[in-house]
């Protein structure tokens, strides 16, 4: 009897089929009355503003409104995916258990967990609307009212006619690669907020109920656990002759599952969810419940693996046991309205197995097409969007070329976008984290071992360390340690217990130390300054208000990466000095007026006013005469910005910009981050005894020194934190976010004027 090669894949008859056209559009819920459908749908069956038809690569796309029947077919397809099945009568909401109290703190925590870009529902209410309502002085009251609304919904006490709106969802029809449409439900924010709060309450109970069969609910990193468990199993049984694995695919599971069964399970196992589920489960897409009523059934089959991530499952073990479990699973699933789509299921043979045995045990639709070990891995790798998943869940063994190609594409794209074409050494720096002088463009090839080891570490406790025998795990650990100094090598236990960020920081730190060791003294000073918090804030600045920067000013990032502006040093056209090829001179040149403009721009940022500190620019008569014949002291203006009360004392803020490449502080700046700013701040204090004179008159003198990279002196940074705290308290925003915005705007000003000075001098040199 012929045997199949190792890891042979069998899939259903739908494998490889491609559709010729795709449809995008936002639609109302299937079955909605005509008055709730968009006018274009009810009149002509077309919605030109939201729908498009994408043709094949050989034929141009056609506008959707030219093919009205296509939209009708899509509506019919969506309606078929959302069947309206009646729910058998059960206990009334009033007879169900009361939901525990939903505290305002829990509501605030769940509200913060929403990403800022979360899509709104059909009412248009966004998460940001709720966050903006948390104004200073009214946050507690608003959260208390919001918690009351959530409590009302969770207990099912809202009017029943509100359910189609708050518990409903709009559908976005997306095309499937193999034809058909995939409906994406976008629910209302209040429904999602209530669901988040309730899931927080029942999280522990859900974990105890579903684990270990279901890893998609209340199990952190459940997908990682499932994937590495399967990989470990395949590795152990790679020489077996009777082990198989079946990947399950239920057809339209969330919409086909019996709502009656789901509600019964919710009432039996999660009483806190019973009222909410009963109130809002009138539409198939409103409740996505991951329960599997087949746990006991599968445990009796003697399987090696039986794990589900929501509606995707894996069964693995002896050939006969898997076949029996698959048959019983089909029968049990049909009883609750689920249909196992064998055409999309996949059979994987670990090692070898007789083909006759497979055909005797498994249905024909599952064995329709043999993919074998041909070119299907390359097909999967063509999806560049899956590279992060590939990097973290698959060892870099065998994928080095693919990772290198992807890194090359990112590098070329950076050059096309910015006009900065990096050498190999400069690209190594750009691929480091922001705290190590890079751009945060993580290299897939360099960080794949760290991502894989961290991914294995998430689930190693669940599959009993069996991944340690994987060749890919050992290979990844060897790759990681090869990039580290011998005294920084990571042990197996340390790698399994570390997050990817920790391992990646170790890699960045090793390359950072190597670059500093081989850099010149000027390069060391610039690198240390560029790695500071203030300097790297520029890379996160939003192009809005003071954070907006003209495109030409982005050449300041050339300095960060050590990219020269010219081939050789030249004589500065505005000052009697050398304009170096890196344009460091442009940041400190006394001619041209850029220094004064930059100083005033920093001073004029309105953060102190927003904090309610009532600042005064260039306040006169700040210092009183010390004697009858003292005429010089009253004429001094030590404050660019005078604040009547800063931390309980009048304060004079004196702004200044210095460079890390100044000869007076170059040696210390090359060894200590912020040394140039600290030295210049000390100079400002001691010059003409300014700080001492102000102190004698009850005024706190604070030098606000920033380096040309955007790195602030430590004492100036404390002042900025205090100002940001005042702004946050008045506006009701987060303190950390406010401080980041302040640093970003200041950094844009500093680097913008520096770039402008460099561009002006380069243009004048070219004209000469």
XYZ file of C-alpha atoms in Angstrom:
768
model
C 0.000 0.000 0.000
C 1.494 3.388 -0.902
C 2.345 5.794 1.917
C 2.168 9.540 1.969
C 5.154 11.798 2.546
C 5.670 13.511 5.879
C 3.287 16.322 6.782
C 1.106 15.702 3.754
C -1.900 18.034 3.645
C -5.349 17.053 2.450
C -7.947 19.752 1.938
C -11.426 19.982 0.565
C -12.476 20.691 -2.995
C -12.579 24.462 -2.438
C -8.798 24.712 -2.189
C -7.234 27.001 -4.750
C -10.458 28.392 -6.144
C -10.347 32.130 -6.801
C -13.173 34.551 -7.335
C -13.278 36.955 -10.241
C -14.874 39.904 -8.505
C -15.163 41.328 -5.019
C -17.637 43.658 -3.393
C -17.068 46.166 -0.624
C -19.945 47.922 1.055
C -21.618 48.889 4.307
C -25.067 47.351 4.655
C -27.834 47.283 7.219
C -28.685 44.084 9.050
C -30.224 41.406 6.833
C -33.959 41.390 7.004
C -34.248 45.039 7.944
C -37.475 46.712 6.787
C -37.212 48.876 3.662
C -37.475 52.102 5.619
C -34.232 51.201 7.460
C -32.237 50.522 4.297
C -30.226 53.293 2.603
C -32.220 55.131 -0.084
C -29.936 53.877 -2.851
C -30.636 50.276 -1.859
C -34.396 50.673 -1.841
C -34.594 52.590 -5.111
C -31.994 51.314 -7.544
C -30.180 48.634 -5.546
C -26.877 50.504 -5.748
C -24.757 52.484 -3.285
C -22.022 54.231 -5.279
C -20.453 56.059 -2.327
C -19.615 52.943 -0.344
C -19.494 49.995 -2.735
C -16.933 49.042 -5.330
C -16.388 46.033 -7.533
C -12.787 44.924 -7.857
C -12.039 42.945 -10.983
C -9.211 40.573 -11.754
C -5.700 41.786 -12.481
C -6.310 41.563 -16.225
C -9.585 43.506 -16.375
C -10.365 46.972 -15.051
C -12.722 47.300 -12.093
C -16.298 48.385 -12.732
C -18.223 50.828 -10.540
C -20.790 49.086 -8.409
C -23.630 51.291 -9.590
C -23.115 49.925 -13.122
C -23.850 46.407 -11.871
C -26.869 46.831 -9.634
C -27.584 43.127 -9.555
C -24.202 42.474 -7.884
C -25.332 44.373 -4.793
C -28.594 42.454 -4.760
C -26.654 39.210 -4.816
C -24.516 40.431 -1.940
C -27.568 41.331 0.126
C -28.937 37.866 -0.561
C -25.615 36.294 0.435
C -25.560 38.252 3.687
C -29.135 37.269 4.415
C -28.221 33.622 3.879
C -25.329 33.986 6.308
C -27.667 35.390 8.967
C -30.666 33.047 9.123
C -33.565 34.110 11.306
C -34.357 31.153 13.528
C -36.863 31.464 16.358
C -35.696 31.185 19.952
C -37.673 28.798 22.120
C -39.324 30.409 25.083
C -37.266 30.452 28.255
C -37.325 32.162 31.612
C -38.220 35.827 31.540
C -35.532 38.398 32.257
C -37.122 39.189 35.614
C -36.649 35.559 36.720
C -32.924 35.460 35.872
C -30.132 36.169 38.398
C -29.205 39.782 39.109
C -25.941 41.031 37.623
C -23.307 42.120 40.183
C -22.740 45.831 40.611
C -20.733 47.428 37.790
C -18.371 49.910 39.437
C -17.384 53.193 37.740
C -13.725 52.163 38.015
C -14.449 49.037 35.979
C -16.239 51.108 33.340
C -13.304 53.539 33.193
C -10.852 50.650 32.812
C -12.833 49.099 29.963
C -13.267 52.489 28.303
C -9.503 53.044 28.307
C -9.006 49.601 26.777
C -10.733 50.659 23.538
C -8.278 51.710 20.809
C -8.677 55.306 19.703
C -9.483 54.211 16.132
C -12.391 51.950 17.177
C -15.140 52.149 14.561
C -18.521 53.564 15.601
C -21.838 51.800 15.215
C -24.790 52.958 13.182
C -25.600 55.782 15.618
C -22.160 57.343 15.078
C -21.233 57.294 18.789
C -17.466 56.880 19.099
C -15.233 55.903 21.981
C -13.554 59.284 21.744
C -16.911 60.965 22.398
C -17.113 59.204 25.758
C -13.481 59.942 26.558
C -13.909 63.617 25.696
C -16.845 63.784 28.091
C -14.437 63.050 30.960
C -13.661 66.732 31.472
C -11.778 68.104 34.432
C -13.976 68.279 37.503
C -16.733 66.192 35.932
C -15.026 62.866 35.269
C -16.299 61.119 38.397
C -19.869 62.261 37.830
C -19.820 61.227 34.166
C -18.346 57.785 34.909
C -20.943 57.280 37.604
C -23.753 58.042 35.137
C -22.112 55.866 32.465
C -21.817 52.988 34.935
C -25.531 53.388 35.643
C -26.331 53.027 31.937
C -24.099 49.949 31.674
C -25.790 48.500 34.761
C -29.213 49.112 33.214
C -28.226 47.329 30.003
C -26.448 44.466 31.767
C -29.561 43.723 33.834
C -31.770 43.728 30.738
C -33.946 46.547 32.024
C -33.702 48.739 28.937
C -36.841 48.885 26.747
C -37.039 45.975 24.334
C -37.454 48.275 21.330
C -33.969 49.697 22.010
C -32.314 46.313 21.398
C -32.286 46.495 17.565
C -30.204 49.682 17.838
C -27.922 49.238 20.848
C -27.512 45.470 20.545
C -27.576 45.367 16.750
C -24.709 45.800 14.350
C -24.032 47.207 10.933
C -22.397 44.864 8.445
C -19.418 45.548 6.212
C -19.256 43.041 3.357
C -15.678 42.063 2.526
C -14.702 39.667 -0.270
C -13.312 36.225 0.429
C -10.292 35.108 -1.615
C -12.157 32.013 -2.780
C -15.397 33.769 -3.585
C -18.322 34.928 -1.509
C -18.431 37.659 1.106
C -17.345 37.886 4.719
C -19.638 40.014 6.904
C -17.831 42.149 9.476
C -20.161 43.340 12.217
C -19.593 46.806 13.693
C -21.605 47.048 16.885
C -22.595 49.999 19.011
C -20.089 51.311 21.537
C -22.509 50.965 24.457
C -23.120 47.308 23.627
C -19.386 46.639 23.380
C -18.650 48.551 26.572
C -21.284 46.569 28.456
C -19.885 43.327 27.082
C -16.350 44.242 28.141
C -17.481 45.020 31.679
C -19.411 41.757 31.996
C -16.525 39.710 30.619
C -14.245 41.289 33.210
C -16.662 40.138 35.898
C -16.913 36.519 34.675
C -13.330 36.181 33.420
C -12.198 33.745 36.116
C -15.312 31.586 35.777
C -14.934 31.542 31.990
C -11.327 30.396 32.244
C -12.232 27.552 34.598
C -15.121 26.474 32.388
C -13.452 26.554 28.979
C -9.853 25.602 29.722
C -8.172 23.586 28.231
C -10.511 22.802 25.323
C -11.283 26.416 24.418
C -8.313 28.819 24.415
C -10.109 31.703 22.709
C -11.936 32.871 25.844
C -10.281 34.171 29.033
C -6.928 32.590 28.111
C -4.076 35.061 27.496
C -2.156 34.303 24.298
C -4.497 31.429 23.514
C -3.554 31.338 19.833
C 0.139 31.082 20.761
C -0.613 28.158 23.071
C -2.588 26.288 20.418
C -0.019 26.807 17.672
C 3.000 25.748 19.706
C 1.132 22.775 21.145
C 0.401 21.545 17.626
C 3.984 22.189 16.510
C 5.348 20.221 19.472
C 2.971 17.349 18.750
C 3.959 17.210 15.085
C 7.636 17.183 16.047
C 7.214 14.307 18.507
C 5.285 12.196 16.006
C 7.270 13.053 12.873
C 8.256 9.377 12.471
C 4.852 7.931 13.331
C 2.824 5.827 10.927
C -0.633 6.199 12.476
C -0.938 9.774 13.747
C -3.091 12.392 12.051
C -4.308 15.903 12.771
C -7.531 17.472 11.554
C -8.068 21.217 11.409
C -11.773 21.919 11.762
C -13.821 24.604 10.088
C -17.443 25.186 11.036
C -19.540 26.898 8.398
C -20.767 30.307 9.582
C -20.518 29.103 13.177
C -21.410 32.272 15.069
C -24.574 32.801 13.038
C -25.655 29.167 12.645
C -25.296 28.060 16.255
C -28.605 27.556 18.000
C -29.397 30.679 19.990
C -31.580 28.613 22.272
C -28.610 26.411 23.157
C -26.347 29.394 23.683
C -28.812 31.030 26.055
C -29.246 27.779 27.957
C -25.473 27.442 28.353
C -25.174 31.055 29.480
C -27.876 30.627 32.108
C -26.338 27.386 33.350
C -22.671 28.389 33.538
C -22.599 32.211 33.588
C -25.601 33.587 35.486
C -24.105 37.087 35.382
C -24.450 37.052 31.579
C -27.940 35.579 31.444
C -29.946 38.810 31.500
C -27.694 40.609 29.039
C -27.637 37.642 26.637
C -31.400 37.237 26.776
C -32.018 40.949 26.159
C -29.707 41.434 23.201
C -29.605 38.000 21.530
C -32.342 38.821 19.065
C -29.926 39.056 16.104
C -27.480 36.270 15.158
C -24.516 38.654 15.005
C -25.035 40.341 18.348
C -23.508 37.697 20.596
C -20.311 35.893 19.753
C -20.143 33.168 22.366
C -17.228 30.762 22.277
C -18.697 27.853 24.254
C -18.261 24.270 23.007
C -20.771 21.707 24.339
C -18.563 18.834 23.126
C -15.800 18.960 25.740
C -16.802 15.781 27.577
C -17.407 14.024 24.268
C -13.898 14.713 22.960
C -12.207 13.830 26.242
C -13.642 10.310 25.974
C -12.006 9.646 22.608
C -8.425 9.382 23.886
C -7.132 12.194 21.691
C -3.664 13.676 22.082
C -4.921 17.190 21.302
C -8.417 18.667 21.322
C -8.243 22.449 21.304
C -10.432 25.233 19.917
C -9.823 28.924 19.362
C -13.382 30.230 19.118
C -14.823 28.321 16.125
C -11.499 26.983 14.797
C -10.448 23.652 16.235
C -7.755 20.997 16.039
C -8.070 17.281 16.773
C -4.912 15.168 16.855
C -4.058 11.628 17.861
C -4.270 8.094 16.581
C -5.912 7.726 13.215
C -8.901 5.728 14.478
C -9.464 7.991 17.498
C -9.442 11.152 15.393
C -11.841 9.628 12.872
C -14.259 8.575 15.619
C -14.056 11.981 17.301
C -14.673 13.728 13.990
C -17.783 11.649 13.334
C -19.245 12.245 16.783
C -18.352 15.926 16.601
C -20.357 16.247 13.380
C -23.375 14.636 15.013
C -23.180 16.715 18.188
C -22.587 19.948 16.272
C -25.616 19.420 14.036
C -27.771 19.132 17.153
C -26.920 22.729 18.088
C -27.198 24.135 14.576
C -23.541 23.881 13.526
C -22.310 22.373 10.282
C -18.738 21.150 9.839
C -17.575 22.298 6.418
C -15.375 19.382 5.363
C -14.480 21.167 2.135
C -12.502 23.680 4.201
C -11.169 21.299 6.831
C -7.627 20.043 6.544
C -6.046 16.679 7.328
C -2.350 16.594 8.232
C -0.472 13.297 8.427
C 2.393 13.273 10.922
C 5.066 11.007 9.501
C 3.584 8.452 7.104
C 0.244 6.677 6.869
C -1.277 4.208 4.390
C -3.601 5.926 1.979
C -6.103 3.086 2.259
C -6.356 3.618 6.020
C -7.096 7.282 5.487
C -9.817 6.536 2.952
C -11.368 3.911 5.226
C -11.607 6.256 8.212
C -12.271 9.736 6.817
C -15.053 11.032 4.540
C -14.360 11.675 0.884
C -14.879 15.493 0.997
C -12.000 15.778 3.450
C -9.684 13.822 1.102
C -10.665 15.601 -2.094
C -7.313 17.222 -2.940
C -3.752 16.374 -1.924
C -1.504 19.410 -1.604
C 1.526 17.449 -0.476
C 4.829 19.174 0.211
C 4.932 21.177 -3.002
C 4.879 24.919 -3.278
C 2.135 25.686 -0.732
C 4.608 27.135 1.857
C 5.754 29.673 -0.735
C 2.121 30.528 -1.437
C 1.523 31.304 2.202
C 4.674 33.432 2.373
C 3.403 35.631 -0.429
C 1.062 37.281 2.057
C 3.385 39.930 3.463
C 0.745 40.981 5.956
C 1.324 37.699 7.760
C 5.004 38.306 8.406
C 4.561 39.389 12.049
C 2.637 36.172 12.729
C 5.198 34.094 10.852
C 8.015 35.738 12.777
C 6.544 35.088 16.219
C 4.956 31.680 15.746
C 7.483 30.019 13.481
C 11.190 29.802 14.097
C 13.417 31.665 11.687
C 14.896 28.344 10.581
C 14.303 28.125 6.848
C 12.748 31.578 6.584
C 15.900 33.710 6.682
C 15.756 34.547 2.985
C 12.094 35.573 3.201
C 12.781 37.788 6.224
C 15.756 39.358 4.468
C 13.669 40.117 1.384
C 10.978 41.731 3.527
C 13.562 43.877 5.340
C 14.915 44.962 1.972
C 11.470 46.093 0.876
C 11.039 48.155 4.055
C 14.474 49.700 3.573
C 13.747 50.652 -0.031
C 10.336 52.039 0.928
C 11.956 54.241 3.575
C 14.297 55.615 0.939
C 11.438 56.259 -1.483
C 9.360 58.050 1.150
C 12.084 60.194 2.717
C 14.817 60.434 0.098
C 17.266 59.118 2.715
C 18.999 56.061 1.271
C 20.838 54.251 4.041
C 24.006 52.219 4.014
C 24.103 48.827 5.718
C 25.487 50.352 8.926
C 22.904 53.136 8.946
C 20.129 50.619 8.365
C 21.313 48.647 11.399
C 20.868 51.802 13.454
C 17.460 52.585 11.934
C 16.260 49.078 12.822
C 16.990 49.615 16.512
C 14.454 50.922 19.011
C 13.959 54.635 19.601
C 15.737 54.482 22.958
C 18.875 53.257 21.184
C 19.075 55.998 18.572
C 17.087 54.129 15.920
C 13.811 54.649 14.092
C 12.006 51.634 15.518
C 11.896 49.840 12.139
C 12.341 46.384 13.605
C 14.162 43.992 11.322
C 12.305 40.723 10.783
C 15.548 38.867 10.193
C 17.225 40.209 13.338
C 14.302 39.956 15.736
C 12.672 36.735 14.490
C 14.502 34.611 17.123
C 13.382 36.940 19.921
C 9.780 36.936 18.688
C 9.707 33.156 18.375
C 11.262 32.491 21.792
C 8.854 34.889 23.491
C 5.912 33.292 21.702
C 6.980 29.850 22.893
C 7.474 31.217 26.391
C 3.841 32.356 26.582
C 2.589 28.807 26.327
C 5.475 26.665 27.548
C 3.783 26.079 30.911
C 0.770 24.600 29.126
C 2.583 22.089 26.944
C 5.052 21.005 29.629
C 8.223 22.314 28.051
C 7.957 19.934 25.096
C 8.867 22.787 22.790
C 12.398 22.634 24.153
C 12.958 19.561 22.025
C 12.008 21.450 18.889
C 14.866 22.030 16.518
C 13.474 25.455 15.667
C 13.532 26.505 19.317
C 17.152 25.486 19.749
C 18.089 27.116 16.469
C 16.368 30.369 17.471
C 18.174 30.436 20.821
C 21.519 29.886 19.102
C 20.744 32.697 16.651
C 19.801 35.056 19.473
C 22.933 34.362 21.513
C 25.129 34.710 18.429
C 24.088 38.373 18.243
C 24.911 38.989 21.925
C 28.274 39.280 23.695
C 29.379 36.019 25.355
C 28.788 37.435 28.844
C 25.230 38.438 27.862
C 24.139 35.039 26.507
C 20.615 34.004 27.487
C 19.813 30.626 28.992
C 16.857 28.513 27.925
C 14.954 29.239 31.128
C 15.538 32.990 30.820
C 14.433 33.004 27.175
C 11.202 31.161 27.943
C 10.404 33.570 30.771
C 11.037 36.790 28.822
C 8.806 38.974 26.692
C 9.797 39.858 23.153
C 10.396 43.479 24.167
C 12.959 42.319 26.734
C 14.799 40.092 24.263
C 14.694 42.756 21.544
C 16.085 45.338 23.956
C 19.001 43.027 24.663
C 19.703 42.805 20.936
C 19.412 46.569 20.530
C 21.629 47.152 23.556
C 24.351 44.905 22.172
C 24.347 46.637 18.778
C 24.139 50.052 20.483
C 27.234 49.310 22.566
C 29.064 48.024 19.484
C 28.291 51.199 17.508
C 29.358 53.466 20.376
C 32.616 51.561 20.750
C 33.561 52.110 17.096
C 32.193 55.682 16.770
C 34.153 58.928 16.883
C 33.789 61.271 19.843
C 31.374 63.531 17.917
C 29.299 60.559 16.783
C 29.144 59.291 20.366
C 27.870 62.647 21.636
C 25.199 62.823 18.930
C 24.105 59.215 19.460
C 23.676 59.658 23.208
C 21.686 62.849 22.752
C 19.489 61.324 20.035
C 18.564 58.421 22.335
C 17.036 60.705 24.984
C 13.310 60.981 25.664
C 13.025 64.504 24.303
C 14.970 63.754 21.121
C 12.964 60.711 20.111
C 9.635 62.441 20.798
C 9.836 63.929 17.284
C 9.188 60.528 15.745
C 5.808 60.281 17.488
C 4.603 63.819 16.761
C 1.222 64.110 15.071
C 1.088 66.578 12.137
C -1.344 68.882 13.894
C -0.900 72.380 15.302
C 2.619 72.959 16.592
C 3.385 69.315 15.829
C 3.100 69.900 12.083
C 6.391 70.102 10.227
C 7.170 71.018 6.640
C 8.413 68.026 4.631
C 11.841 69.532 3.956
C 12.525 69.724 7.693
C 12.599 65.938 7.920
C 16.201 66.073 6.754
C 17.005 66.549 10.448
C 16.622 62.780 10.749
C 19.734 62.467 8.614
C 21.675 63.740 11.613
C 20.132 61.038 13.802
C 21.315 58.295 11.460
C 24.664 59.886 10.613
C 23.797 60.477 6.954
C 26.010 63.301 5.585
C 24.463 66.279 3.811
C 27.443 66.763 1.490
C 30.569 65.011 0.299
C 33.020 67.265 2.134
C 33.302 70.095 4.649
C 32.894 73.640 3.319
C 33.224 77.218 4.498
C 30.025 78.568 6.061
C 28.582 81.255 3.743
C 27.194 83.228 6.710
C 29.907 83.003 9.330
C 33.666 82.750 9.535
C 33.799 79.026 10.241
C 33.581 75.546 8.766
C 30.235 74.070 7.809
C 30.800 70.348 8.329
C 29.374 67.691 6.032
C 26.988 66.492 8.781
C 25.508 70.012 9.216
C 26.236 70.079 12.959
C 27.438 73.652 12.495
C 24.034 74.769 11.197
C 22.492 74.021 14.585
C 24.734 76.510 16.417
C 25.675 79.101 13.795
C 25.337 82.605 15.278
C 24.616 84.201 11.899
C 21.424 84.121 9.893
C 18.961 84.768 12.699
C 17.823 81.145 13.108
C 19.047 80.976 16.708
C 16.916 83.947 17.764
C 13.871 82.690 15.870
C 14.253 79.247 17.395
C 14.615 80.703 20.901
C 11.468 82.807 20.549
C 9.500 79.919 19.044
C 10.264 77.691 22.036
C 9.465 80.480 24.463
C 6.181 81.233 22.744
C 4.734 77.731 23.092
C 1.527 78.290 25.042
C 1.720 75.386 27.457
C 2.215 77.535 30.555
C -0.904 79.521 29.660
C -2.917 76.322 29.173
C -1.788 75.212 32.631
C -3.234 78.396 34.141
C 0.175 79.694 35.298
C -0.338 83.201 33.810
C 3.164 83.562 32.297
C 4.694 86.928 31.379
C 7.207 87.261 28.529
C 10.332 89.317 29.209
C 8.865 90.660 32.456
C 10.504 94.050 33.303
C 11.554 95.202 36.786
C 11.691 91.649 38.044
C 14.731 92.359 40.233
C 14.865 95.223 42.711
C 17.977 97.399 43.276
C 20.238 96.153 46.060
C 21.473 99.613 47.040
C 20.604 103.270 46.290
C 23.278 103.459 43.600
C 22.461 100.045 42.054
C 21.185 100.830 38.566
C 22.191 97.632 36.741
C 20.173 95.052 38.672
C 16.713 96.527 37.873
C 17.606 96.594 34.180
C 18.351 92.866 34.054
C 15.711 90.569 32.634
C 16.604 87.070 33.796
C 13.289 85.612 32.684
C 12.289 84.824 29.129
C 9.117 83.680 30.825
C 8.106 84.765 34.329
C 5.584 82.601 36.188
C 4.111 84.163 39.341
C 3.666 80.798 41.058
C 5.396 77.601 39.950
C 5.323 74.896 42.617
C 4.613 77.592 45.207
C 7.319 80.070 44.224
C 7.788 82.829 41.612
C 9.955 81.427 38.849
C 12.051 82.912 36.075
C 12.390 80.538 33.121
C 15.397 81.289 30.915
C 15.330 79.345 27.633
C 18.471 78.427 25.714
C 19.558 75.975 23.014
C 22.958 74.307 22.976
C 24.651 71.624 20.901
C 26.244 68.356 21.924
C 29.147 69.059 19.554
C 30.371 72.198 21.366
C 34.084 71.807 22.057
C 33.675 72.875 25.703
C 31.449 69.916 26.560
C 32.177 67.423 23.782
C 34.217 65.061 25.945
C 31.562 64.746 28.652
C 28.675 64.653 26.140
C 30.272 61.656 24.418
C 30.115 59.711 27.691
C 27.005 61.005 29.486
C 23.583 61.658 27.982
C 22.507 65.268 28.494
C 25.933 66.466 29.658
C 25.948 69.382 27.197
C 22.571 70.671 28.382
C 23.518 70.265 32.044
C 26.802 72.147 31.562
C 25.116 75.028 29.760
C 22.406 75.222 32.425
C 25.121 75.529 35.076
C 26.732 78.280 33.011
C 23.432 80.175 32.877
C 23.109 79.961 36.655
C 26.623 81.138 37.463
C 26.922 83.853 34.819
C 26.790 87.190 36.661
C 25.499 85.184 39.646
C 22.046 85.236 38.093
C 20.632 82.327 40.094
C 22.024 83.690 43.358
C 20.686 87.183 42.684
C 17.211 85.857 41.914
C 17.221 83.624 44.982
C 18.017 86.551 47.289
C 14.914 88.318 45.983
C 12.642 85.288 46.327
C 12.594 84.310 42.655
C 13.495 80.803 41.521
C 15.805 80.938 38.490
C 15.309 77.934 36.191
C 17.490 77.537 33.074
C 15.401 75.765 30.421
C 18.197 74.363 28.269
C 17.512 72.048 25.348
C 20.021 70.481 22.993
C 19.683 70.840 19.231
C 18.427 67.247 19.107
C 15.501 68.084 21.407
C 17.007 66.616 24.594
C 16.146 68.725 27.652
C 18.250 69.255 30.743
C 17.030 67.134 33.673
C 15.864 70.142 35.707
C 14.084 71.645 32.705
C 12.385 68.296 32.115
C 10.980 68.410 35.662
C 9.532 71.860 34.950
C 7.912 70.550 31.767
C 6.403 67.664 33.716
C 4.952 70.117 36.231
C 3.458 72.261 33.454
C 2.036 69.180 31.711
C 0.425 68.100 34.968
C -1.267 71.494 35.229
C -2.553 71.260 31.659
C -3.813 67.717 32.230
C -5.688 68.692 35.392
C -7.405 71.607 33.618
C -8.313 69.702 30.455
C -9.053 66.303 31.980
C -6.511 64.543 29.774
C -3.940 61.957 30.744
C -0.755 63.407 32.241
C 1.615 61.125 30.323
C -0.113 61.880 27.022
C -0.019 65.619 27.704
C 3.690 65.504 28.539
C 4.398 63.540 25.355
C 2.540 66.122 23.271
C 4.483 68.953 24.921
C 7.814 67.265 24.199
C 6.763 66.524 20.624
C 5.865 70.127 19.873
C 9.095 71.430 21.408
C 11.096 68.855 19.476
C 9.427 69.831 16.185
C 10.313 73.490 16.804
C 13.954 72.755 17.652
C 14.600 70.357 14.799
C 12.552 72.379 12.333
C 14.688 75.501 12.741
C 17.844 73.413 12.637
C 16.769 71.828 9.363
C 15.840 75.229 7.966
C 19.297 76.594 8.819
C 21.008 73.606 7.201
C 18.940 73.871 4.026
C 19.616 77.601 3.717
C 23.378 77.172 4.020
C 23.485 74.257 1.595
C 21.508 76.274 -0.949
C 23.836 79.269 -0.586
C 26.901 77.051 -0.943
C 25.436 75.536 -4.105
C 24.729 78.976 -5.571
C 28.310 80.065 -4.906
